[in-house]
């Protein structure tokens, strides 16, 4: 019985030693295929496609030739069945467009914080009036960039097919006209082997 216990303990110790985890840095642009869910590679592909499409669309090229239009980006709507951080998708697209030097942005997520700061500067008596930023001096956006991320998931036995579609549009706020629209499609398939691997 003692030998059996000793063998069991040794096997358990060896099993624990073999199951040590290791953390390493990887290439953030490397294709990620851990599973069929929306991942970093999908985010990067969508952001690159949308920005390239918008920047090369002839009316947008003409619009940005002599000026830097002011945009605000509405949060991308997640219409998938997954929890997807669409704020990251929005941020990636906004950053790429801003870094192009062709657009300027208004951050609508910070309107309340700005309002509080302006109220503090103008109404508390704690800020020198000559240095306080006045209300009503901000510049309004001319265009709104918005989009939807949707998916269709189908499963048949051991095969799962996930189709993602990202649609984005640029609207002229004065006229309501859509100045640009495009979509990016991604399909991922997962098949389980006979052994379930």
mmCIF file of C-alpha atoms in Angstrom:
data_model
loop_
_atom_site.group_PDB
_atom_site.id
_atom_site.type_symbol
_atom_site.label_atom_id
_atom_site.label_comp_id
_atom_site.label_asym_id
_atom_site.label_seq_id
_atom_site.Cartn_x
_atom_site.Cartn_y
_atom_site.Cartn_z
ATOM 1 C CA UNK A 1 0.000 0.000 0.000
ATOM 2 C CA UNK A 2 2.920 2.357 0.799
ATOM 3 C CA UNK A 3 4.402 1.749 -2.649
ATOM 4 C CA UNK A 4 1.071 2.597 -4.293
ATOM 5 C CA UNK A 5 0.841 5.873 -2.324
ATOM 6 C CA UNK A 6 4.455 6.752 -3.188
ATOM 7 C CA UNK A 7 3.848 6.060 -6.895
ATOM 8 C CA UNK A 8 0.640 8.150 -6.799
ATOM 9 C CA UNK A 9 2.446 11.083 -5.099
ATOM 10 C CA UNK A 10 5.344 10.924 -7.571
ATOM 11 C CA UNK A 11 2.927 10.819 -10.506
ATOM 12 C CA UNK A 12 1.022 13.818 -9.121
ATOM 13 C CA UNK A 13 4.246 15.821 -8.603
ATOM 14 C CA UNK A 14 5.463 14.979 -12.104
ATOM 15 C CA UNK A 15 2.052 15.942 -13.532
ATOM 16 C CA UNK A 16 2.159 19.316 -11.775
ATOM 17 C CA UNK A 17 5.719 19.935 -12.940
ATOM 18 C CA UNK A 18 4.696 19.193 -16.526
ATOM 19 C CA UNK A 19 1.755 21.628 -16.325
ATOM 20 C CA UNK A 20 3.698 24.787 -15.568
ATOM 21 C CA UNK A 21 2.542 27.779 -17.550
ATOM 22 C CA UNK A 22 4.808 30.072 -19.506
ATOM 23 C CA UNK A 23 4.089 33.637 -20.608
ATOM 24 C CA UNK A 24 5.808 35.162 -23.630
ATOM 25 C CA UNK A 25 5.380 38.279 -25.733
ATOM 26 C CA UNK A 26 4.045 37.688 -29.212
ATOM 27 C CA UNK A 27 3.742 39.749 -32.377
ATOM 28 C CA UNK A 28 0.550 41.838 -32.069
ATOM 29 C CA UNK A 29 0.092 41.705 -35.854
ATOM 30 C CA UNK A 30 0.503 37.930 -36.127
ATOM 31 C CA UNK A 31 -2.575 36.000 -37.252
ATOM 32 C CA UNK A 32 -4.490 34.843 -34.177
ATOM 33 C CA UNK A 33 -6.507 31.632 -34.524
ATOM 34 C CA UNK A 34 -7.030 30.468 -30.941
ATOM 35 C CA UNK A 35 -10.720 29.890 -31.658
ATOM 36 C CA UNK A 36 -13.465 30.933 -34.070
ATOM 37 C CA UNK A 37 -14.557 33.961 -32.014
ATOM 38 C CA UNK A 38 -13.876 37.556 -33.025
ATOM 39 C CA UNK A 39 -10.217 38.313 -32.287
ATOM 40 C CA UNK A 40 -7.349 40.732 -32.740
ATOM 41 C CA UNK A 41 -6.680 39.713 -36.348
ATOM 42 C CA UNK A 42 -10.326 40.417 -37.216
ATOM 43 C CA UNK A 43 -10.167 43.831 -35.525
ATOM 44 C CA UNK A 44 -6.992 44.760 -37.421
ATOM 45 C CA UNK A 45 -8.395 43.549 -40.756
ATOM 46 C CA UNK A 46 -11.618 45.526 -40.300
ATOM 47 C CA UNK A 47 -9.852 48.727 -39.252
ATOM 48 C CA UNK A 48 -7.376 48.530 -42.146
ATOM 49 C CA UNK A 49 -10.090 47.793 -44.726
ATOM 50 C CA UNK A 50 -12.424 50.580 -43.554
ATOM 51 C CA UNK A 51 -9.734 53.248 -43.356
ATOM 52 C CA UNK A 52 -8.222 52.284 -46.724
ATOM 53 C CA UNK A 53 -11.669 52.270 -48.351
ATOM 54 C CA UNK A 54 -12.622 55.659 -46.938
ATOM 55 C CA UNK A 55 -9.273 57.304 -47.699
ATOM 56 C CA UNK A 56 -9.295 56.157 -51.342
ATOM 57 C CA UNK A 57 -12.976 56.837 -52.129
ATOM 58 C CA UNK A 58 -12.884 59.654 -54.756
ATOM 59 C CA UNK A 59 -15.468 61.970 -53.089
ATOM 60 C CA UNK A 60 -13.603 61.658 -49.754
ATOM 61 C CA UNK A 61 -10.279 62.327 -51.496
ATOM 62 C CA UNK A 62 -11.822 65.512 -52.979
ATOM 63 C CA UNK A 63 -13.394 66.473 -49.626
ATOM 64 C CA UNK A 64 -10.046 66.239 -47.801
ATOM 65 C CA UNK A 65 -7.889 67.783 -50.529
ATOM 66 C CA UNK A 66 -7.952 71.319 -49.089
ATOM 67 C CA UNK A 67 -9.489 70.901 -45.628
ATOM 68 C CA UNK A 68 -9.633 68.575 -42.637
ATOM 69 C CA UNK A 69 -13.318 67.769 -42.032
ATOM 70 C CA UNK A 70 -14.446 67.376 -38.419
ATOM 71 C CA UNK A 71 -15.972 64.008 -37.547
ATOM 72 C CA UNK A 72 -17.460 62.350 -34.546
ATOM 73 C CA UNK A 73 -17.561 58.598 -34.346
ATOM 74 C CA UNK A 74 -20.669 56.998 -32.931
ATOM 75 C CA UNK A 75 -20.051 53.748 -31.058
ATOM 76 C CA UNK A 76 -20.109 50.754 -33.357
ATOM 77 C CA UNK A 77 -23.168 48.626 -32.593
ATOM 78 C CA UNK A 78 -22.501 45.001 -31.707
ATOM 79 C CA UNK A 79 -25.266 42.950 -33.333
ATOM 80 C CA UNK A 80 -23.487 39.631 -32.840
ATOM 81 C CA UNK A 81 -24.249 37.012 -30.194
ATOM 82 C CA UNK A 82 -20.710 37.450 -28.772
ATOM 83 C CA UNK A 83 -19.374 39.962 -26.299
ATOM 84 C CA UNK A 84 -17.129 42.058 -28.556
ATOM 85 C CA UNK A 85 -15.319 45.196 -27.444
ATOM 86 C CA UNK A 86 -16.533 47.381 -30.297
ATOM 87 C CA UNK A 87 -14.938 50.394 -28.606
ATOM 88 C CA UNK A 88 -11.560 48.906 -29.591
ATOM 89 C CA UNK A 89 -12.699 48.651 -33.209
ATOM 90 C CA UNK A 90 -13.946 52.255 -33.071
ATOM 91 C CA UNK A 91 -10.675 53.446 -31.511
ATOM 92 C CA UNK A 92 -8.522 51.669 -34.111
ATOM 93 C CA UNK A 93 -10.460 53.192 -37.004
ATOM 94 C CA UNK A 94 -10.478 56.669 -35.424
ATOM 95 C CA UNK A 95 -6.750 56.541 -34.694
ATOM 96 C CA UNK A 96 -5.865 55.496 -38.235
ATOM 97 C CA UNK A 97 -8.044 58.245 -39.738
ATOM 98 C CA UNK A 98 -6.676 60.897 -37.379
ATOM 99 C CA UNK A 99 -3.068 59.881 -38.040
ATOM 100 C CA UNK A 100 -3.692 60.218 -41.784
ATOM 101 C CA UNK A 101 -3.766 63.980 -41.202
ATOM 102 C CA UNK A 102 -6.944 64.256 -43.288
ATOM 103 C CA UNK A 103 -9.551 64.489 -40.502
ATOM 104 C CA UNK A 104 -10.152 66.053 -37.108
ATOM 105 C CA UNK A 105 -12.330 64.464 -34.446
ATOM 106 C CA UNK A 106 -14.663 65.428 -31.638
ATOM 107 C CA UNK A 107 -14.757 62.919 -28.778
ATOM 108 C CA UNK A 108 -18.434 62.649 -27.843
ATOM 109 C CA UNK A 109 -17.624 60.304 -24.958
ATOM 110 C CA UNK A 110 -16.063 63.229 -23.071
ATOM 111 C CA UNK A 111 -18.799 65.855 -23.516
ATOM 112 C CA UNK A 112 -20.010 65.576 -19.906
ATOM 113 C CA UNK A 113 -16.458 65.832 -18.534
ATOM 114 C CA UNK A 114 -15.795 68.916 -20.680
ATOM 115 C CA UNK A 115 -19.083 70.482 -19.562
ATOM 116 C CA UNK A 116 -18.143 69.973 -15.894
ATOM 117 C CA UNK A 117 -14.717 71.512 -16.424
ATOM 118 C CA UNK A 118 -16.163 74.542 -18.250
ATOM 119 C CA UNK A 119 -18.771 74.965 -15.518
ATOM 120 C CA UNK A 120 -15.989 74.844 -12.920
ATOM 121 C CA UNK A 121 -13.934 77.426 -14.813
ATOM 122 C CA UNK A 122 -16.815 79.832 -15.423
ATOM 123 C CA UNK A 123 -19.148 79.481 -12.451
ATOM 124 C CA UNK A 124 -17.241 78.650 -9.280
ATOM 125 C CA UNK A 125 -15.258 81.878 -8.866
ATOM 126 C CA UNK A 126 -12.123 79.781 -8.396
ATOM 127 C CA UNK A 127 -10.601 80.394 -11.845
ATOM 128 C CA UNK A 128 -9.230 83.712 -13.117
ATOM 129 C CA UNK A 129 -11.907 84.874 -15.617
ATOM 130 C CA UNK A 130 -9.214 86.003 -18.060
ATOM 131 C CA UNK A 131 -7.939 82.398 -18.353
ATOM 132 C CA UNK A 132 -11.288 80.579 -18.236
ATOM 133 C CA UNK A 133 -12.401 78.869 -21.434
ATOM 134 C CA UNK A 134 -15.755 80.346 -22.428
ATOM 135 C CA UNK A 135 -18.890 78.338 -23.134
ATOM 136 C CA UNK A 136 -20.093 78.167 -26.729
ATOM 137 C CA UNK A 137 -16.674 78.277 -28.389
ATOM 138 C CA UNK A 138 -16.317 74.652 -29.434
ATOM 139 C CA UNK A 139 -16.497 73.665 -33.083
ATOM 140 C CA UNK A 140 -19.282 71.329 -34.174
ATOM 141 C CA UNK A 141 -18.775 68.149 -36.130
ATOM 142 C CA UNK A 142 -19.612 68.176 -39.844
ATOM 143 C CA UNK A 143 -19.838 64.404 -40.290
ATOM 144 C CA UNK A 144 -20.784 61.334 -38.283
ATOM 145 C CA UNK A 145 -19.016 58.004 -38.785
ATOM 146 C CA UNK A 146 -21.013 54.999 -37.552
ATOM 147 C CA UNK A 147 -21.353 51.287 -38.096
ATOM 148 C CA UNK A 148 -22.653 47.865 -37.163
ATOM 149 C CA UNK A 149 -20.923 44.549 -36.563
ATOM 150 C CA UNK A 150 -23.167 41.545 -37.182
ATOM 151 C CA UNK A 151 -22.651 37.807 -37.424
ATOM 152 C CA UNK A 152 -24.275 34.603 -38.612
ATOM 153 C CA UNK A 153 -23.293 31.405 -36.823
ATOM 154 C CA UNK A 154 -24.111 27.959 -38.199
ATOM 155 C CA UNK A 155 -23.144 24.596 -36.799
ATOM 156 C CA UNK A 156 -23.534 21.143 -38.294
ATOM 157 C CA UNK A 157 -22.137 18.324 -36.229
ATOM 158 C CA UNK A 158 -18.436 18.908 -35.738
ATOM 159 C CA UNK A 159 -18.222 21.916 -38.086
ATOM 160 C CA UNK A 160 -18.933 25.482 -36.984
ATOM 161 C CA UNK A 161 -19.082 28.380 -39.460
ATOM 162 C CA UNK A 162 -18.995 31.997 -38.242
ATOM 163 C CA UNK A 163 -19.574 34.857 -40.666
ATOM 164 C CA UNK A 164 -18.908 38.460 -39.542
ATOM 165 C CA UNK A 165 -19.895 41.589 -41.429
ATOM 166 C CA UNK A 166 -18.826 45.097 -40.488
ATOM 167 C CA UNK A 167 -20.713 47.933 -42.191
ATOM 168 C CA UNK A 168 -19.710 51.588 -41.813
ATOM 169 C CA UNK A 169 -21.151 54.849 -43.129
ATOM 170 C CA UNK A 170 -20.149 58.526 -43.162
ATOM 171 C CA UNK A 171 -23.087 60.937 -42.902
ATOM 172 C CA UNK A 172 -23.076 64.663 -43.659
ATOM 173 C CA UNK A 173 -24.797 66.113 -40.563
ATOM 174 C CA UNK A 174 -26.093 69.171 -42.415
ATOM 175 C CA UNK A 175 -27.764 67.347 -45.293
ATOM 176 C CA UNK A 176 -28.216 63.842 -43.889
ATOM 177 C CA UNK A 177 -26.600 62.438 -47.037
ATOM 178 C CA UNK A 178 -24.407 59.341 -46.808
ATOM 179 C CA UNK A 179 -21.059 60.353 -48.297
ATOM 180 C CA UNK A 180 -19.351 56.960 -47.977
ATOM 181 C CA UNK A 181 -20.256 53.401 -47.056
ATOM 182 C CA UNK A 182 -18.451 50.076 -47.144
ATOM 183 C CA UNK A 183 -18.378 46.670 -45.516
ATOM 184 C CA UNK A 184 -15.813 44.057 -44.582
ATOM 185 C CA UNK A 185 -16.684 40.368 -44.386
ATOM 186 C CA UNK A 186 -14.823 37.689 -42.433
ATOM 187 C CA UNK A 187 -15.605 33.971 -42.388
ATOM 188 C CA UNK A 188 -14.115 31.525 -39.885
ATOM 189 C CA UNK A 189 -14.618 27.773 -39.798
ATOM 190 C CA UNK A 190 -13.817 25.364 -36.999
ATOM 191 C CA UNK A 191 -13.819 21.587 -37.471
ATOM 192 C CA UNK A 192 -13.314 19.076 -34.702
ATOM 193 C CA UNK A 193 -11.272 15.993 -35.442
ATOM 194 C CA UNK A 194 -12.398 12.447 -34.654
ATOM 195 C CA UNK A 195 -10.626 12.666 -31.287
ATOM 196 C CA UNK A 196 -12.260 16.019 -30.466
ATOM 197 C CA UNK A 197 -9.030 17.977 -30.875
#
